[in-house]
CSV table of C-alpha atoms in Angstrom, one decimal:
chain,number,residue,atom,x,y,z
S,1251,UNK,CA,29.7,-47.9,73.1
S,1252,UNK,CA,30.2,-44.1,73.1
S,1253,UNK,CA,32.4,-44.5,70.0
S,1254,UNK,CA,29.6,-46.4,68.2
S,1255,UNK,CA,27.0,-43.8,69.2
S,1256,UNK,CA,29.2,-41.0,67.9
S,1257,UNK,CA,29.9,-42.9,64.6
S,1258,UNK,CA,26.1,-43.5,64.2
S,1259,UNK,CA,25.4,-39.8,64.9
S,1260,UNK,CA,27.9,-38.7,62.3
S,1261,UNK,CA,26.4,-41.2,59.8
S,1262,UNK,CA,22.9,-39.8,60.4
S,1263,UNK,CA,24.2,-36.2,59.9
S,1264,UNK,CA,25.9,-37.2,56.7
S,1265,UNK,CA,22.8,-38.8,55.4
S,1266,UNK,CA,20.7,-35.7,56.4
S,1267,UNK,CA,23.2,-33.4,54.5
S,1268,UNK,CA,22.9,-35.6,51.4
S,1269,UNK,CA,19.2,-35.5,51.6
S,1270,UNK,CA,19.2,-31.8,51.9
S,1271,UNK,CA,21.6,-31.5,48.9
S,1272,UNK,CA,19.2,-33.6,46.8
S,1273,UNK,CA,16.3,-31.5,47.9
S,1274,UNK,CA,18.0,-28.3,46.9
S,1275,UNK,CA,19.1,-29.8,43.6
S,1276,UNK,CA,15.6,-30.8,42.5
S,1277,UNK,CA,14.1,-27.6,44.0
S,1278,UNK,CA,16.4,-25.1,42.3
S,1279,UNK,CA,15.6,-23.0,39.3
S,1280,UNK,CA,13.2,-20.2,40.2
S,1281,UNK,CA,10.4,-22.1,42.0
S,1282,UNK,CA,9.5,-25.6,43.1
S,1283,UNK,CA,10.9,-27.7,45.9
S,1284,UNK,CA,10.7,-31.3,46.8
S,1285,UNK,CA,7.7,-33.2,48.0
S,1286,UNK,CA,9.8,-35.4,50.2
S,1287,UNK,CA,9.2,-33.4,53.3
S,1288,UNK,CA,6.8,-35.1,55.7
S,1289,UNK,CA,3.6,-33.1,55.4
S,1290,UNK,CA,-0.1,-33.5,55.2
S,1291,UNK,CA,-2.1,-34.1,52.1
S,1292,UNK,CA,-3.6,-30.6,52.0
S,1293,UNK,CA,-0.2,-28.9,52.1
S,1294,UNK,CA,1.1,-31.2,49.3
S,1295,UNK,CA,-1.9,-30.4,47.1
S,1296,UNK,CA,-1.3,-26.6,47.7
S,1297,UNK,CA,2.4,-27.0,46.8
S,1298,UNK,CA,1.6,-28.8,43.6
S,1299,UNK,CA,-1.1,-26.3,42.6
S,1300,UNK,CA,1.4,-23.4,43.2
S,1301,UNK,CA,4.0,-25.2,40.9
S,1302,UNK,CA,1.4,-25.4,38.1
S,1303,UNK,CA,0.2,-21.8,38.5
S,1304,UNK,CA,3.8,-20.6,38.5
S,1305,UNK,CA,4.6,-22.4,35.3
S,1306,UNK,CA,1.4,-21.3,33.7
S,1307,UNK,CA,1.8,-17.6,34.5
S,1308,UNK,CA,5.4,-17.7,33.4
S,1309,UNK,CA,4.4,-19.2,30.0
S,1310,UNK,CA,1.6,-16.7,29.7
S,1311,UNK,CA,4.1,-13.8,30.4
S,1312,UNK,CA,6.5,-15.1,27.7
S,1313,UNK,CA,3.7,-15.4,25.1
S,1314,UNK,CA,2.5,-11.9,25.8
S,1315,UNK,CA,6.0,-10.7,25.4
S,1316,UNK,CA,6.3,-12.6,22.1
S,1317,UNK,CA,3.1,-11.0,20.8
S,1318,UNK,CA,4.3,-7.5,21.8
S,1319,UNK,CA,7.6,-8.1,20.0
S,1320,UNK,CA,5.8,-9.4,16.9
S,1321,UNK,CA,3.4,-6.4,16.8
S,1322,UNK,CA,6.3,-4.0,17.3
S,1323,UNK,CA,8.2,-5.6,14.4
S,1324,UNK,CA,5.1,-5.4,12.2
S,1325,UNK,CA,4.6,-1.7,13.1
S,1326,UNK,CA,8.3,-0.9,12.1
S,1327,UNK,CA,8.0,-2.8,8.8
S,1328,UNK,CA,4.5,-1.4,8.1
S,1329,UNK,CA,5.7,2.2,8.8
S,1330,UNK,CA,8.4,1.7,6.2
S,1331,UNK,CA,5.8,0.4,3.7
S,1332,UNK,CA,3.7,3.4,4.4
S,1333,UNK,CA,6.6,5.7,3.6
S,1334,UNK,CA,7.4,3.8,0.3
S,1335,UNK,CA,3.7,3.7,-0.7
S,1336,UNK,CA,3.2,7.5,0.0
S,1337,UNK,CA,6.3,8.2,-2.1
S,1338,UNK,CA,4.8,6.1,-5.0
S,1339,UNK,CA,1.5,7.9,-4.6
S,1340,UNK,CA,3.2,11.3,-4.8
S,1341,UNK,CA,5.2,10.3,-7.9
S,1342,UNK,CA,2.0,9.0,-9.6
S,1343,UNK,CA,0.1,12.2,-8.8
S,1344,UNK,CA,3.0,14.3,-10.1
S,1345,UNK,CA,3.1,12.4,-13.4
S,1346,UNK,CA,-0.6,12.6,-13.9
S,1347,UNK,CA,-0.9,16.3,-13.1
S,1348,UNK,CA,1.9,17.3,-15.4
S,1349,UNK,CA,0.4,15.5,-18.3
S,1350,UNK,CA,3.5,15.5,-20.5
S,1351,UNK,CA,2.5,12.6,-22.7
S,1352,UNK,CA,1.9,13.5,-26.4
S,1353,UNK,CA,-0.1,10.4,-27.3
S,1354,UNK,CA,-3.1,10.7,-25.1
S,1355,UNK,CA,-4.2,11.4,-21.5
S,1356,UNK,CA,-5.3,7.8,-20.6
S,1357,UNK,CA,-2.2,6.9,-18.7
S,1358,UNK,CA,-2.2,10.3,-16.9
S,1359,UNK,CA,-5.8,9.8,-15.8
S,1360,UNK,CA,-4.9,6.3,-14.6
S,1361,UNK,CA,-1.9,7.6,-12.7
S,1362,UNK,CA,-4.0,10.1,-10.9
S,1363,UNK,CA,-6.5,7.4,-10.0
S,1364,UNK,CA,-3.8,5.2,-8.7
S,1365,UNK,CA,-2.2,8.0,-6.7
S,1366,UNK,CA,-5.5,8.8,-5.0
S,1367,UNK,CA,-6.2,5.1,-4.3
S,1368,UNK,CA,-2.6,4.5,-3.0
S,1369,UNK,CA,-2.8,7.5,-0.7
S,1370,UNK,CA,-6.1,6.1,0.7
S,1371,UNK,CA,-4.6,2.7,1.3
S,1372,UNK,CA,-1.5,4.0,3.0
S,1373,UNK,CA,-3.7,6.1,5.3
S,1374,UNK,CA,-5.7,3.0,6.2
S,1375,UNK,CA,-2.4,1.1,6.8
S,1376,UNK,CA,-1.3,3.9,9.1
S,1377,UNK,CA,-4.6,3.7,11.1
S,1378,UNK,CA,-4.1,-0.1,11.4
S,1379,UNK,CA,-0.5,0.3,12.7
S,1380,UNK,CA,-1.7,2.9,15.2
S,1381,UNK,CA,-4.5,0.6,16.4
S,1382,UNK,CA,-2.1,-2.4,16.8
S,1383,UNK,CA,0.2,-0.2,18.9
S,1384,UNK,CA,-2.4,1.3,21.2
S,1385,UNK,CA,-4.9,-1.5,21.5
S,1386,UNK,CA,-2.7,-4.6,21.4
S,1387,UNK,CA,1.0,-3.9,22.2
S,1388,UNK,CA,0.6,-1.3,24.9
S,1389,UNK,CA,-2.0,-3.3,27.1
S,1390,UNK,CA,0.0,-6.5,26.8
S,1391,UNK,CA,3.3,-4.8,27.6
S,1392,UNK,CA,1.8,-3.1,30.7
S,1393,UNK,CA,0.7,-6.5,32.0
S,1394,UNK,CA,4.1,-8.2,31.3
S,1395,UNK,CA,5.8,-5.6,33.5
S,1396,UNK,CA,2.9,-4.9,35.8
S,1397,UNK,CA,2.8,-5.1,39.6
S,1398,UNK,CA,0.2,-7.9,40.0
S,1399,UNK,CA,2.2,-10.5,38.2
S,1400,UNK,CA,5.5,-9.6,39.9
S,1401,UNK,CA,3.8,-9.4,43.4
S,1402,UNK,CA,2.2,-12.9,42.8
S,1403,UNK,CA,5.5,-14.4,41.7
S,1404,UNK,CA,7.3,-12.9,44.7
S,1405,UNK,CA,4.7,-14.4,47.0
S,1406,UNK,CA,5.3,-17.8,45.4
S,1407,UNK,CA,9.0,-17.5,45.8
S,1408,UNK,CA,8.7,-16.5,49.4
S,1409,UNK,CA,6.5,-19.6,50.0
S,1410,UNK,CA,9.2,-21.7,48.3
S,1411,UNK,CA,11.9,-20.3,50.5
S,1412,UNK,CA,9.8,-20.9,53.6
S,1413,UNK,CA,9.1,-24.4,52.5
S,1414,UNK,CA,12.8,-25.1,52.1
S,1415,UNK,CA,13.4,-23.6,55.5
S,1416,UNK,CA,10.7,-25.9,56.9
S,1417,UNK,CA,12.3,-28.9,55.3
S,1418,UNK,CA,15.7,-28.0,56.9
S,1419,UNK,CA,13.9,-27.5,60.2
S,1420,UNK,CA,12.2,-30.9,59.9
S,1421,UNK,CA,15.7,-32.4,59.5
S,1422,UNK,CA,16.9,-30.5,62.5
S,1423,UNK,CA,13.9,-32.0,64.5
S,1424,UNK,CA,14.9,-35.5,63.4
S,1425,UNK,CA,18.4,-34.9,64.6
S,1426,UNK,CA,17.2,-33.6,68.0
S,1427,UNK,CA,14.9,-36.6,68.3
S,1428,UNK,CA,17.8,-38.9,67.6
S,1429,UNK,CA,19.9,-37.2,70.3
S,1430,UNK,CA,17.0,-37.5,72.8
S,1431,UNK,CA,16.7,-41.2,72.1
S,1432,UNK,CA,20.5,-41.6,72.4
S,1433,UNK,CA,20.6,-39.8,75.7
S,1434,UNK,CA,17.2,-40.1,77.4
S,1435,UNK,CA,16.7,-37.9,80.5
S,1436,UNK,CA,19.0,-35.1,79.1
S,1437,UNK,CA,16.9,-32.0,79.8
S,1438,UNK,CA,18.9,-29.8,77.5
S,1439,UNK,CA,18.4,-32.0,74.5
S,1440,UNK,CA,14.7,-32.2,75.4
S,1441,UNK,CA,14.4,-28.5,75.5
S,1442,UNK,CA,16.2,-28.1,72.2
S,1443,UNK,CA,13.9,-30.7,70.7
S,1444,UNK,CA,10.8,-28.9,72.0
S,1445,UNK,CA,12.1,-25.5,70.6
S,1446,UNK,CA,12.9,-27.1,67.2
S,1447,UNK,CA,9.4,-28.7,67.0
S,1448,UNK,CA,7.8,-25.4,67.9
S,1449,UNK,CA,9.7,-23.6,65.3
S,1450,UNK,CA,8.8,-26.2,62.7
S,1451,UNK,CA,5.1,-25.9,63.6
S,1452,UNK,CA,5.3,-22.1,63.2
S,1453,UNK,CA,7.0,-22.5,59.8
S,1454,UNK,CA,4.3,-24.9,58.7
S,1455,UNK,CA,1.5,-22.6,59.8
S,1456,UNK,CA,3.0,-19.5,58.2
S,1457,UNK,CA,3.8,-21.6,55.1
S,1458,UNK,CA,0.2,-22.7,54.7
S,1459,UNK,CA,-1.1,-19.1,55.0
S,1460,UNK,CA,1.5,-17.8,52.6
S,1461,UNK,CA,0.9,-20.6,50.2
S,1462,UNK,CA,-2.9,-19.9,50.0
S,1463,UNK,CA,-2.2,-16.2,49.5
S,1464,UNK,CA,0.3,-16.9,46.7
S,1465,UNK,CA,-2.0,-19.4,45.0
S,1466,UNK,CA,-4.9,-16.9,45.1
S,1467,UNK,CA,-2.7,-14.2,43.6
S,1468,UNK,CA,-1.3,-16.4,40.9
S,1469,UNK,CA,-4.7,-17.7,40.0
S,1470,UNK,CA,-6.0,-14.2,39.6
S,1471,UNK,CA,-3.0,-13.3,37.4
S,1472,UNK,CA,-3.5,-16.4,35.3
S,1473,UNK,CA,-7.2,-15.6,34.7
S,1474,UNK,CA,-6.3,-12.0,33.8
S,1475,UNK,CA,-3.6,-13.2,31.4
S,1476,UNK,CA,-5.9,-15.5,29.6
S,1477,UNK,CA,-8.7,-13.0,29.3
S,1478,UNK,CA,-6.6,-10.0,28.3
S,1479,UNK,CA,-4.4,-11.9,25.8
S,1480,UNK,CA,-7.4,-13.4,24.1
S,1481,UNK,CA,-9.1,-10.0,23.9
S,1482,UNK,CA,-6.0,-8.4,22.4
S,1483,UNK,CA,-5.7,-11.2,19.8
S,1484,UNK,CA,-9.4,-10.7,18.8
S,1485,UNK,CA,-8.8,-6.9,18.5
S,1486,UNK,CA,-5.8,-7.5,16.3
S,1487,UNK,CA,-7.8,-9.8,14.0
S,1488,UNK,CA,-10.7,-7.4,13.8
S,1489,UNK,CA,-8.4,-4.5,13.0
S,1490,UNK,CA,-6.6,-6.4,10.2
S,1491,UNK,CA,-9.9,-7.7,8.8
S,1492,UNK,CA,-11.4,-4.1,8.7
S,1493,UNK,CA,-8.2,-2.8,7.1
S,1494,UNK,CA,-8.3,-5.5,4.3
S,1495,UNK,CA,-12.0,-4.9,3.7
S,1496,UNK,CA,-11.5,-1.2,3.1
S,1497,UNK,CA,-8.4,-1.8,0.9
S,1498,UNK,CA,-10.4,-4.3,-1.1
S,1499,UNK,CA,-13.1,-1.7,-1.7
S,1500,UNK,CA,-10.5,0.8,-2.8
S,1501,UNK,CA,-8.8,-1.6,-5.2
S,1502,UNK,CA,-12.2,-2.6,-6.7
S,1503,UNK,CA,-13.0,1.0,-7.4
S,1504,UNK,CA,-9.5,1.6,-8.8
S,1505,UNK,CA,-9.7,-1.5,-11.0
S,1506,UNK,CA,-13.0,-0.4,-12.4
S,1507,UNK,CA,-11.7,3.1,-13.3
S,1508,UNK,CA,-8.6,1.6,-15.0
S,1509,UNK,CA,-10.6,-1.0,-17.0
S,1510,UNK,CA,-12.9,1.8,-18.2
S,1511,UNK,CA,-9.9,3.7,-19.5
S,1512,UNK,CA,-8.6,0.6,-21.2
S,1513,UNK,CA,-12.0,-0.1,-22.8
S,1514,UNK,CA,-12.1,3.5,-23.9
S,1515,UNK,CA,-9.0,2.9,-26.0
S,1516,UNK,CA,-9.7,-0.6,-27.2
S,1517,UNK,CA,-13.4,-0.3,-28.0
S,1518,UNK,CA,-14.1,2.6,-30.4
S,1519,UNK,CA,-17.6,4.0,-30.3
S,1520,UNK,CA,-20.0,2.8,-33.0
S,1521,UNK,CA,-21.4,5.4,-35.3
S,1522,UNK,CA,-25.0,6.0,-34.9
S,1523,UNK,CA,-27.1,4.3,-37.6
S,1524,UNK,CA,-30.1,6.4,-36.9
S,1525,UNK,CA,-30.7,10.0,-37.8
S,1526,UNK,CA,-29.4,11.4,-34.6
S,1527,UNK,CA,-26.2,12.6,-36.3
S,1528,UNK,CA,-26.8,14.4,-39.6
S,1529,UNK,CA,-24.4,13.9,-42.5
S,1530,UNK,CA,-21.4,16.2,-42.7
S,1531,UNK,CA,-21.8,19.6,-44.4
S,1532,UNK,CA,-20.7,19.9,-48.1
S,1533,UNK,CA,-17.4,21.4,-49.3
S,1534,UNK,CA,-17.0,24.4,-51.6
S,1535,UNK,CA,-13.6,25.1,-53.1
S,1536,UNK,CA,-12.7,28.8,-52.7
S,1537,UNK,CA,-9.4,30.1,-54.1
S,1538,UNK,CA,-7.9,26.6,-53.9
S,1539,UNK,CA,-8.6,26.2,-50.1
S,1540,UNK,CA,-11.4,24.2,-48.8
S,1541,UNK,CA,-13.7,26.1,-46.5
S,1542,UNK,CA,-16.6,24.6,-44.6
S,1543,UNK,CA,-20.0,26.2,-44.4
S,1544,UNK,CA,-22.4,26.4,-41.5
S,1545,UNK,CA,-24.9,23.6,-41.6
S,1546,UNK,CA,-28.5,24.3,-41.1
S,1547,UNK,CA,-27.6,27.7,-39.8
S,1548,UNK,CA,-25.7,26.2,-36.8
S,1549,UNK,CA,-22.9,28.2,-35.2
S,1550,UNK,CA,-19.5,26.6,-35.8
S,1551,UNK,CA,-16.4,26.8,-33.7
S,1552,UNK,CA,-13.6,28.4,-35.7
S,1553,UNK,CA,-10.3,27.6,-33.9
S,1554,UNK,CA,-7.3,25.7,-35.3
S,1555,UNK,CA,-5.7,23.0,-33.1
S,1556,UNK,CA,-4.0,19.6,-33.3
S,1557,UNK,CA,-5.8,16.4,-32.5
S,1558,UNK,CA,-4.7,12.7,-32.2
S,1559,UNK,CA,-6.9,10.0,-33.7
S,1560,UNK,CA,-8.0,7.6,-30.9
S,1561,UNK,CA,-10.2,5.3,-33.0
S,1562,UNK,CA,-10.1,4.3,-36.7
S,1563,UNK,CA,-12.8,5.7,-39.0
S,1564,UNK,CA,-13.7,4.8,-42.6
S,1565,UNK,CA,-15.1,7.5,-44.8
S,1566,UNK,CA,-18.6,6.8,-46.2
S,1567,UNK,CA,-18.7,9.8,-48.6
S,1568,UNK,CA,-16.4,11.9,-50.6
S,1569,UNK,CA,-16.4,14.7,-48.2
S,1570,UNK,CA,-15.3,12.6,-45.2
S,1571,UNK,CA,-11.8,11.7,-44.1
S,1572,UNK,CA,-10.3,8.3,-43.3
S,1573,UNK,CA,-8.7,8.1,-39.9
S,1574,UNK,CA,-6.1,5.7,-38.5
S,1575,UNK,CA,-5.2,5.4,-34.8
S,1576,UNK,CA,-2.2,7.5,-34.0
S,1577,UNK,CA,-2.6,10.0,-36.9
S,1578,UNK,CA,-2.4,13.7,-36.1
S,1579,UNK,CA,-4.9,16.1,-37.7
S,1580,UNK,CA,-5.2,19.9,-37.9
S,1581,UNK,CA,-8.7,20.6,-36.8
S,1582,UNK,CA,-10.1,23.7,-38.4
S,1583,UNK,CA,-13.7,23.6,-37.5
S,1584,UNK,CA,-16.0,21.8,-35.1
S,1585,UNK,CA,-19.7,21.9,-35.6
S,1586,UNK,CA,-22.3,21.6,-32.8
S,1587,UNK,CA,-23.8,18.5,-34.4
S,1588,UNK,CA,-20.7,16.2,-33.8
S,1589,UNK,CA,-18.6,16.7,-36.9
S,1590,UNK,CA,-15.2,18.2,-37.2
S,1591,UNK,CA,-13.3,19.3,-40.3
S,1592,UNK,CA,-9.5,19.1,-40.7
S,1593,UNK,CA,-6.5,18.0,-42.7
S,1594,UNK,CA,-4.3,14.9,-42.3
S,1595,UNK,CA,-1.5,13.8,-44.6
S,1596,UNK,CA,-2.4,16.3,-47.2
S,1597,UNK,CA,-6.1,15.4,-47.3
S,1598,UNK,CA,-9.0,17.3,-45.9
S,1599,UNK,CA,-12.5,16.2,-44.9
S,1600,UNK,CA,-15.1,15.7,-42.3
S,1601,UNK,CA,-15.0,13.1,-39.5
S,1602,UNK,CA,-16.7,12.5,-36.1
S,1603,UNK,CA,-15.2,14.8,-33.5
S,1604,UNK,CA,-15.5,12.1,-30.8
S,1605,UNK,CA,-12.9,9.9,-32.6
S,1606,UNK,CA,-10.0,12.3,-31.9
S,1607,UNK,CA,-8.6,14.0,-28.8
S,1608,UNK,CA,-7.1,17.4,-28.6
S,1609,UNK,CA,-3.3,17.7,-28.1
S,1610,UNK,CA,-1.7,20.9,-26.8
S,1611,UNK,CA,1.9,19.4,-27.0
S,1612,UNK,CA,3.0,17.5,-30.1
S,1613,UNK,CA,6.4,16.5,-31.2
S,1614,UNK,CA,7.7,18.4,-34.2
S,1615,UNK,CA,8.1,15.1,-36.2
S,1616,UNK,CA,4.4,14.4,-35.6
S,1617,UNK,CA,3.4,17.9,-36.9
S,1618,UNK,CA,5.4,17.3,-40.1
S,1619,UNK,CA,3.3,14.1,-40.7
S,1620,UNK,CA,0.1,16.1,-40.7
S,1621,UNK,CA,1.1,17.9,-44.0
């Protein structure tokens, strides 16, 4: 009979160890134990709530970390774009200010406009990157590594360890109860059973208190995660929206300026059909050289310079000069009533001064075409 009792006791211990191994297997991995321990409904509900809170706060932490990494990558890429854009702005400004083009200043003016607009856009981009860093990445990073989250997680892990200890103690109580039933009247086994039950009760009491404390801490962290992350996402959207609105305004203004320059080239001004612009002064040949007179006593500007024809002009009288786009003219006189007198391709005459543009630098081959 004693042999049978010993064999039964060993079998029960073996089953208990197997149960404990199963409990540890399903309860491993950070947090979460088994619900197989005999306990009341309230403790089971608390345990399940803690599991959900632990999983939720862990997912929230990982998402916050992903947002921080994404913003940091965007800032690195954006800073490189700012550097490239600033260099392009400086190159455009340099080209426009040097004005080395001999066929007009339209592109130079457009380059200066683009340089100014590009500099403004890169400044706005820099402000956006700064806002994303200080208002989005830094607050989220601080919460990811912050004490409230870590403290709450440590409380939950302490609760889990205490729950596993209570499960092991419950198995110990079962073993003691079995020994008492096997050997009734044994005072030593009874005392050990009483001590084991008292220890189990203390573990349950402390476990309940610690579980409530951990649940409250995790719930507070979860609410803070939800609120702060949403606020930072809204801040990011608002900052990007404001940036794109400002950039759109800059681009609209730049497009208008460039279109005006293009229209200035493609659409020549129409000659006034009314009497606002008087006819050109007459010519008198003196010693084989045409010299222009003052018209109606007006003071004329006497200064020779080269000009490039921007718009075609067809002469309407013998004293006027035909103009073709791209021709170069030696301007010898400009009156204050809108006419200019000069020579082009061996011919001299009057033409509207607004149809040409002064050139201070002209290729030698172009000068030869004038005469």
